[in-house]
PDB file of C-alpha atoms in Angstrom:
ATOM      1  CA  UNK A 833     -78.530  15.381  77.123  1.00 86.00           C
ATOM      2  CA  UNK A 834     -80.771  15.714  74.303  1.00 92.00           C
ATOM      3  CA  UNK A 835     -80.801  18.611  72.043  1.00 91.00           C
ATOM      4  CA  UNK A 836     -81.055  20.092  68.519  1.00 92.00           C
ATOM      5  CA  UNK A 837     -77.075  20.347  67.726  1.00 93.00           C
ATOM      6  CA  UNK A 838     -74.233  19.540  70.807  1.00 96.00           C
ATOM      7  CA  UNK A 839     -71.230  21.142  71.238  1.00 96.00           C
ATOM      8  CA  UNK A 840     -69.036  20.208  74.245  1.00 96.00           C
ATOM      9  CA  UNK A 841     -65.456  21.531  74.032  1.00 96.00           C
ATOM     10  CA  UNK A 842     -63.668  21.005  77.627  1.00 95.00           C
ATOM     11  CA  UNK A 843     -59.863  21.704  78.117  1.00 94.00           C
ATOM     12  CA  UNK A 844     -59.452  18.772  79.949  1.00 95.00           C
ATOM     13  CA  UNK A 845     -61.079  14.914  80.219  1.00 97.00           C
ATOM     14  CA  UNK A 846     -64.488  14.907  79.416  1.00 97.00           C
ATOM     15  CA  UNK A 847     -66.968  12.404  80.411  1.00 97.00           C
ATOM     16  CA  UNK A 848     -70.840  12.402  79.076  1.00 97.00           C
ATOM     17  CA  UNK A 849     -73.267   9.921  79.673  1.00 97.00           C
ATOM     18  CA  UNK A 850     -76.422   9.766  76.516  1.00 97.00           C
ATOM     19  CA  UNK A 851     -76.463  12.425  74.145  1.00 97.00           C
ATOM     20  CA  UNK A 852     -78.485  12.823  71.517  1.00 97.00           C
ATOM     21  CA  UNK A 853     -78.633  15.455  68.583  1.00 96.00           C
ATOM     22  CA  UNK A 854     -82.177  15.717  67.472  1.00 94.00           C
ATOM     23  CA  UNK A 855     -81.569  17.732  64.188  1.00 95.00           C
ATOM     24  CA  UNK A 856     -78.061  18.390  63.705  1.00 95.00           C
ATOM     25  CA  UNK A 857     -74.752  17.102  65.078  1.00 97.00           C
ATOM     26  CA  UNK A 858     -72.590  16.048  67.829  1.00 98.00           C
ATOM     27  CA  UNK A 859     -69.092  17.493  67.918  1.00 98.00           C
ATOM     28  CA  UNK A 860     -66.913  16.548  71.133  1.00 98.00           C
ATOM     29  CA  UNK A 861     -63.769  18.443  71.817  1.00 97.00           C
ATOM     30  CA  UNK A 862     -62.046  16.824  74.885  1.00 98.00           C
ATOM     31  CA  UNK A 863     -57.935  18.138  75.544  1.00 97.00           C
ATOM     32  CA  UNK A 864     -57.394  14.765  78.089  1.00 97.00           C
ATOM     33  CA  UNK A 865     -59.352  11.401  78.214  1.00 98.00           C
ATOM     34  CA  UNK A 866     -63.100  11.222  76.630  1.00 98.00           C
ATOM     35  CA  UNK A 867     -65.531   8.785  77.828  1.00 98.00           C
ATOM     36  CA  UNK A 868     -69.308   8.414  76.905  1.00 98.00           C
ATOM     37  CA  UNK A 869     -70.698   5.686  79.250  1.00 98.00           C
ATOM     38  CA  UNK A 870     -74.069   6.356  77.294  1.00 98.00           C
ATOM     39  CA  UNK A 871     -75.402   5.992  73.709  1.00 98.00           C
ATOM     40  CA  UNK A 872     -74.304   9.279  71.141  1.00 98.00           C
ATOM     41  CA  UNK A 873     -76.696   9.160  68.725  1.00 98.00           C
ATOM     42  CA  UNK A 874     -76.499  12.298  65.983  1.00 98.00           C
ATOM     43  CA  UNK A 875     -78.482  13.230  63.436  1.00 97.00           C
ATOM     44  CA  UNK A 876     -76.169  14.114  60.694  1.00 97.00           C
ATOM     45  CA  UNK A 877     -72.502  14.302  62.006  1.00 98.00           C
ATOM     46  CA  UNK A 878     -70.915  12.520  64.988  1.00 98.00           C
ATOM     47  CA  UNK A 879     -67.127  14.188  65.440  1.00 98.00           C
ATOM     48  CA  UNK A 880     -65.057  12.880  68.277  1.00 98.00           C
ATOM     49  CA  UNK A 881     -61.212  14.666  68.977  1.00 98.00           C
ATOM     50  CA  UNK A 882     -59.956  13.704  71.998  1.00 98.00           C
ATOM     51  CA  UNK A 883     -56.158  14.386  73.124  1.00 97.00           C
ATOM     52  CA  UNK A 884     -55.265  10.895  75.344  1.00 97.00           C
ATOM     53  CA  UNK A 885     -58.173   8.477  74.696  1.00 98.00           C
ATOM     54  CA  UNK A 886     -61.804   7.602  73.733  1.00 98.00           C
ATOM     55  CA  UNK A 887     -63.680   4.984  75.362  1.00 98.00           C
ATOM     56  CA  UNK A 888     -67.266   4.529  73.857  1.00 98.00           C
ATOM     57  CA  UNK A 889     -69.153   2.187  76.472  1.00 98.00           C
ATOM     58  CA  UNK A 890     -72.252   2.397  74.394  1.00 98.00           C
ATOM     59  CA  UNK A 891     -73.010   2.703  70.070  1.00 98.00           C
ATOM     60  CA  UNK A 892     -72.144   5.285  68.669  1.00 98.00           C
ATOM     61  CA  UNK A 893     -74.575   6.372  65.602  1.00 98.00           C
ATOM     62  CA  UNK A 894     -75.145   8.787  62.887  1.00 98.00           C
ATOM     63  CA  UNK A 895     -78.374   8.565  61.430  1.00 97.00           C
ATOM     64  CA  UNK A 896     -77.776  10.772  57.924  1.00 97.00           C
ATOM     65  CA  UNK A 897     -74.304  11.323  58.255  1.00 98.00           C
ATOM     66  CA  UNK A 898     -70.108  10.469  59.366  1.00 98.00           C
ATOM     67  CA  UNK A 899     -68.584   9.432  62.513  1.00 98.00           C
ATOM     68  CA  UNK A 900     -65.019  10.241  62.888  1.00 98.00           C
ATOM     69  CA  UNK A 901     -63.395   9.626  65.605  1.00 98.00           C
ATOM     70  CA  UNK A 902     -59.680  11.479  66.203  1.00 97.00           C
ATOM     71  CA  UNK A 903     -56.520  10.959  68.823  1.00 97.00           C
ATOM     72  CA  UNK A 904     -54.156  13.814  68.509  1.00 95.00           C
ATOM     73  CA  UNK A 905     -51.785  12.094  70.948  1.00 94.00           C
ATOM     74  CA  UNK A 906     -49.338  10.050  69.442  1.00 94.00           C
ATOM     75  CA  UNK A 907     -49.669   7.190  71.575  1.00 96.00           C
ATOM     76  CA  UNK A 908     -53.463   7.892  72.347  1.00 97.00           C
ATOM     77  CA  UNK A 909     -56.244   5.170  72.744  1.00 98.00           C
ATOM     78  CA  UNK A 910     -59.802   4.637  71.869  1.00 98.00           C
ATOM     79  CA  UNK A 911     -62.164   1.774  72.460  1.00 98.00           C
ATOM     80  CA  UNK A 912     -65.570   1.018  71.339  1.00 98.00           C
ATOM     81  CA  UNK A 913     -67.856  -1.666  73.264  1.00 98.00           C
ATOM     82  CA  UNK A 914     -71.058  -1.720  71.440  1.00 98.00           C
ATOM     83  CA  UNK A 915     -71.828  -1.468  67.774  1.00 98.00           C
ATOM     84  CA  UNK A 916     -71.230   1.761  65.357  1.00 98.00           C
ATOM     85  CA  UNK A 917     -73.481   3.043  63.236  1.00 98.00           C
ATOM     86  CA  UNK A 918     -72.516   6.044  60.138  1.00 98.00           C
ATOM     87  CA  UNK A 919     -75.293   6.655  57.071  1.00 98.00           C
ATOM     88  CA  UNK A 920     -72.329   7.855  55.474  1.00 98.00           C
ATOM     89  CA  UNK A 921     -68.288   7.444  56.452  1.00 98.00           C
ATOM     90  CA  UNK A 922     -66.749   5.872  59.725  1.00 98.00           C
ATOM     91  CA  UNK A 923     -63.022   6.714  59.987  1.00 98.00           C
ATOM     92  CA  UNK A 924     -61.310   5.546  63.325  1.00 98.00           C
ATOM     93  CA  UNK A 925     -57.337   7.561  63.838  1.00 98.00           C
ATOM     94  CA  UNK A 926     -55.404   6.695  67.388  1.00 98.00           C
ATOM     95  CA  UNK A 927     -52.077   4.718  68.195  1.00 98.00           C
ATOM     96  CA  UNK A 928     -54.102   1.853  69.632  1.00 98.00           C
ATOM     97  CA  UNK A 929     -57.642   1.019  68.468  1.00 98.00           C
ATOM     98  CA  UNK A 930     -60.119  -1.748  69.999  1.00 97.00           C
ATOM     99  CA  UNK A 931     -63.672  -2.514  68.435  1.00 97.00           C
ATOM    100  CA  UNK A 932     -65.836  -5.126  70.114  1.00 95.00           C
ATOM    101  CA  UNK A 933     -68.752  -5.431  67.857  1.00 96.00           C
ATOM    102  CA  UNK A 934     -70.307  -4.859  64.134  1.00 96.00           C
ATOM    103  CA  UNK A 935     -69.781  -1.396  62.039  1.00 98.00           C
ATOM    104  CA  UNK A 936     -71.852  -0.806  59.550  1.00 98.00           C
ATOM    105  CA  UNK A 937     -71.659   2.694  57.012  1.00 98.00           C
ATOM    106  CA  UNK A 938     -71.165   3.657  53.570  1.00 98.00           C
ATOM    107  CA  UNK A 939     -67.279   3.015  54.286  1.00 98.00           C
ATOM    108  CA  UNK A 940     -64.931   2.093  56.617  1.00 98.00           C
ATOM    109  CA  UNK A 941     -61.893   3.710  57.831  1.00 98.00           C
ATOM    110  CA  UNK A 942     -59.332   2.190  60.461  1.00 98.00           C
ATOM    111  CA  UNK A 943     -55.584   3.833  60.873  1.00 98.00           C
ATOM    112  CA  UNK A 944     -53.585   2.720  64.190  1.00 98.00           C
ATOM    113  CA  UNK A 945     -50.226   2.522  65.140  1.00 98.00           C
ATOM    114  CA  UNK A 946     -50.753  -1.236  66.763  1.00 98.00           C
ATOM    115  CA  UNK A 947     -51.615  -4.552  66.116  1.00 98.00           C
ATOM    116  CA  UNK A 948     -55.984  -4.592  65.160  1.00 98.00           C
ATOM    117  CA  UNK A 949     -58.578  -6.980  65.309  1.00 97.00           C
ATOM    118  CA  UNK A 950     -61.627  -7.224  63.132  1.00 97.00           C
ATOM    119  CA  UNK A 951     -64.472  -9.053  66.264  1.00 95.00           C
ATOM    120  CA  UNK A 952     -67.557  -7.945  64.958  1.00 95.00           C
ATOM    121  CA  UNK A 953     -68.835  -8.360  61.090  1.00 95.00           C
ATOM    122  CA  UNK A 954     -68.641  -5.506  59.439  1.00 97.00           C
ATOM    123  CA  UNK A 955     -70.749  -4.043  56.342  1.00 98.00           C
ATOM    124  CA  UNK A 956     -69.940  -1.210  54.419  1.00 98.00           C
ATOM    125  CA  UNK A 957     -71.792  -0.286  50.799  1.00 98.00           C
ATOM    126  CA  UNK A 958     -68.594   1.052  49.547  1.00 98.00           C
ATOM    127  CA  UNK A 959     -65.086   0.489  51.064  1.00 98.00           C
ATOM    128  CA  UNK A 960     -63.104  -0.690  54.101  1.00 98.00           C
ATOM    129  CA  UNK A 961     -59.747   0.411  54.557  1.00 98.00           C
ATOM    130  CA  UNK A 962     -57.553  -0.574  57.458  1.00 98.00           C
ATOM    131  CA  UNK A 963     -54.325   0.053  57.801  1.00 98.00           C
ATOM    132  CA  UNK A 964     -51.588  -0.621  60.697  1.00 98.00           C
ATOM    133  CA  UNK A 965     -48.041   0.801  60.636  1.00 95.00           C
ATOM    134  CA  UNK A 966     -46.288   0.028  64.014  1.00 96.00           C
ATOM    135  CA  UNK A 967     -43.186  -2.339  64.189  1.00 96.00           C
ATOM    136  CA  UNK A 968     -44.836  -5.999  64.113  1.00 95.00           C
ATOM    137  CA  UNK A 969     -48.195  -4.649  63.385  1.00 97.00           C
ATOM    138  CA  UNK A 970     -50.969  -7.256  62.405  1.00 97.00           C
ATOM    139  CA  UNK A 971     -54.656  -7.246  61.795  1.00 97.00           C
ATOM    140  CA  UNK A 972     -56.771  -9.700  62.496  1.00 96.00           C
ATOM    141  CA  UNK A 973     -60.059 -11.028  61.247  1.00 96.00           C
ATOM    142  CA  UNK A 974     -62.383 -12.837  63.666  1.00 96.00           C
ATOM    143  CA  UNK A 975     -65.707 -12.205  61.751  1.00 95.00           C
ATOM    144  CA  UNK A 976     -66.592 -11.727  57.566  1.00 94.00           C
ATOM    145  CA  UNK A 977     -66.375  -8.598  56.357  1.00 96.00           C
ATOM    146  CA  UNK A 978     -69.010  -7.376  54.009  1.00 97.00           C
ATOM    147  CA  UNK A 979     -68.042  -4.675  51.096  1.00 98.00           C
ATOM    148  CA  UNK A 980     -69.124  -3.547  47.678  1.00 97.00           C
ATOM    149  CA  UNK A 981     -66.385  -1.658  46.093  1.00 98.00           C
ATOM    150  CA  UNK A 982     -63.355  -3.095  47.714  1.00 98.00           C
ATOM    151  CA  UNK A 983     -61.292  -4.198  50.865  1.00 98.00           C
ATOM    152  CA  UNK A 984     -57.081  -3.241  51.407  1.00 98.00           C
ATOM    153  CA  UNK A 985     -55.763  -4.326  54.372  1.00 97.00           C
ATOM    154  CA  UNK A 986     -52.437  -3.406  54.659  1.00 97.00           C
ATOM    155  CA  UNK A 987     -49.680  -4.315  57.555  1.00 96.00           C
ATOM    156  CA  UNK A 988     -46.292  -4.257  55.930  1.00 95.00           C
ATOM    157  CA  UNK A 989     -44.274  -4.984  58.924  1.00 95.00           C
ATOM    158  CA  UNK A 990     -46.673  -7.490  60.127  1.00 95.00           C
ATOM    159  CA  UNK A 991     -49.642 -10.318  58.802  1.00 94.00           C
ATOM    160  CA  UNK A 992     -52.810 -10.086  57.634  1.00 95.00           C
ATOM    161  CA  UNK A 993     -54.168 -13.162  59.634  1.00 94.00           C
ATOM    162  CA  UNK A 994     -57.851 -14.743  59.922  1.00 92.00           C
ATOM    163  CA  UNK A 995     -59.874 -17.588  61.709  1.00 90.00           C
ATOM    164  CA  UNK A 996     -61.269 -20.151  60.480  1.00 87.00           C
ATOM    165  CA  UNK A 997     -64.842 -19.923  58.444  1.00 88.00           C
ATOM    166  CA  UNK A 998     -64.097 -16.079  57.777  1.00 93.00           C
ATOM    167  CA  UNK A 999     -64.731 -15.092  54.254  1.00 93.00           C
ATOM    168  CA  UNK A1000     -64.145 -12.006  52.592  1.00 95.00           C
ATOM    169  CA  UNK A1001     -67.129 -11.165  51.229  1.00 96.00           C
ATOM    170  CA  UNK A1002     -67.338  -8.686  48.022  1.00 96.00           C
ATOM    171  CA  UNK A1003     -68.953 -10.466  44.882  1.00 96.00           C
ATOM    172  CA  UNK A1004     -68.379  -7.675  43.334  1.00 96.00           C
ATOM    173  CA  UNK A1005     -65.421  -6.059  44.701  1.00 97.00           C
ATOM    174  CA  UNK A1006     -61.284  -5.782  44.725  1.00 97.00           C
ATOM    175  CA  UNK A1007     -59.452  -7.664  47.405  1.00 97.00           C
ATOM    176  CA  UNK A1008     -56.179  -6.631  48.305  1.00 97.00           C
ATOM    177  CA  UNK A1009     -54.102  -8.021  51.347  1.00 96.00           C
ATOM    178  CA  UNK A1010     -50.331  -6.206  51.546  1.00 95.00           C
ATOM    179  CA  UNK A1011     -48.207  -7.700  54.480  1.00 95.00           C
ATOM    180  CA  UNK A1012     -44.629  -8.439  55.253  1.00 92.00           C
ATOM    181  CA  UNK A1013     -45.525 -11.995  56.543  1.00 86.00           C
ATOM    182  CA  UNK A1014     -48.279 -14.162  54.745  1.00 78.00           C
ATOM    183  CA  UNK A1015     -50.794 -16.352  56.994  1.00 78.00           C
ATOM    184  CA  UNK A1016     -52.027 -18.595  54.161  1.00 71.00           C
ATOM    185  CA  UNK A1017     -51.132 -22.270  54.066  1.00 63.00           C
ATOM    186  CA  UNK A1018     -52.165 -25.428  52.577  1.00 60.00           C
ATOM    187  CA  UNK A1019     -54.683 -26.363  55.778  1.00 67.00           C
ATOM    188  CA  UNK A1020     -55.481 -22.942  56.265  1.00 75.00           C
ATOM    189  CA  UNK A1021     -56.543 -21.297  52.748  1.00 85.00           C
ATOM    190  CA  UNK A1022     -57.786 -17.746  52.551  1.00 89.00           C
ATOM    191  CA  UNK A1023     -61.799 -17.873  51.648  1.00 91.00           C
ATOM    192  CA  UNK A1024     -63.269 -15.296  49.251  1.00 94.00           C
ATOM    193  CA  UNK A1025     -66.033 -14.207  46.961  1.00 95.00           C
ATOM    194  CA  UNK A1026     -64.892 -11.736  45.092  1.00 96.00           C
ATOM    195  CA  UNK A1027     -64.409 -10.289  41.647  1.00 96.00           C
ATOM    196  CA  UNK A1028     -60.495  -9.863  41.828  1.00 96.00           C
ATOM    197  CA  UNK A1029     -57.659 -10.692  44.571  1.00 95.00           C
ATOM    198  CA  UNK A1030     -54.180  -9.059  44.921  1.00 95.00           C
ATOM    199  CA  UNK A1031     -51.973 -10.718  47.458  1.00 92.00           C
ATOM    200  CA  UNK A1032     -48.453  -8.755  47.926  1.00 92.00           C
ATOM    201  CA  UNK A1033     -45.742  -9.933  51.005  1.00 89.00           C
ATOM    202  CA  UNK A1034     -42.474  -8.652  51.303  1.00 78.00           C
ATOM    203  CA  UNK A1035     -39.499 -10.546  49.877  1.00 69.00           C
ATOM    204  CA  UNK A1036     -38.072 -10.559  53.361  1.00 63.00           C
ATOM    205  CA  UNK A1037     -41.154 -12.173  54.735  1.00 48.00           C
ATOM    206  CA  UNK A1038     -42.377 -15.363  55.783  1.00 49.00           C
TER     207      UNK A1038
END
């Protein structure tokens, strides 16, 4: 489907192949399951809400403006296979998130329920922000993240872990990791470049 703005609303699951706004936006309104198993590329404003889940088999982009991306079901899903792409904000909201590959955007915006895993590097001008609250909840970093003005990752009934070689990259930017549990030890040493670093775990913690 390409056209000049797209509007799909459907009271039930929704599934689209490539869409593509040409001028204005793409706003997606699905009351079950979503799934694009093609590319949604928007001009200015990419809005997914989906009731049960989003699966995103291809990138996601918007060209000159936000992608956000919306579960109204309290246990709802959403995947993403391929790279996303915002000229301005990103926000991702479900109970469970997955991202396979790279974001890049102005900022960066993650809130899930469940444990979540940073696999593809991610650059953002401004801010990323990602935050899990579930029982047990950690995040992960597998690749560096890029930022400018700052990084919080925050699980406090979980860790804030990372692999080996992945540095938090902000020369100019805040750093702050909040967890119950902390994943830093003497052969293992968390690797930055940035301008300040606030490390807070619970007293309760490990």
């Amino acid at each position: 489907t390409t056209a000049k703005n797209v509007s799909i609303n459907g009271a039930g699951s929704v599934t689209v192949g490539s869409v593509t706004s040409t001028a204005e936006g793409i706003t997606i309104q699905s009351g079950g399951d979503f799934i694009a198993n093609g590319k949604l590329a928007a001009a200015t404003d990419l809005d997914i809400t989906a009731l049960s889940s989003v699966t995103a088999r291809d990138q996601l982009v918007a060209s000159d403006g936000h992608i956000d991306v919306r579960l109204t079901d309290g246990n709802g899903s959403a995947s993403f296979a391929k790279d996303l792409t915002a000229n301005e904000w990103l926000r991702l909201t479900a109970a469970t998130l997955m991202v396979s590959q790279k974001i890049t955007a102005q900022s960066i915006t993650i809130q899930t329920r469940d444990s979540f895993v940073v696999n593809g590097i991610w650059t953002a001008a401004d801010y990323i922000d990602i935050r899990v609250f579930g029982n047990n909840a950690d995040i992960t970093f597998n690749a560096t993240p890029v930022f400018g003005s700052w990084l919080r990752a925050i699980a406090p009934d979980g860790t804030v872990d990372f692999a080996s070689g992945v540095e938090f990259d902000g020369p100019n930017g805040r750093l702050l990791i909040k967890s119950k549990d902390s994943s830093t030890t003497e052969g293992k040493p968390l690797e930055t470049t940035v301008a300040e670093l606030t490390l807070i775990t619970a007293p309760h913690g490990v």
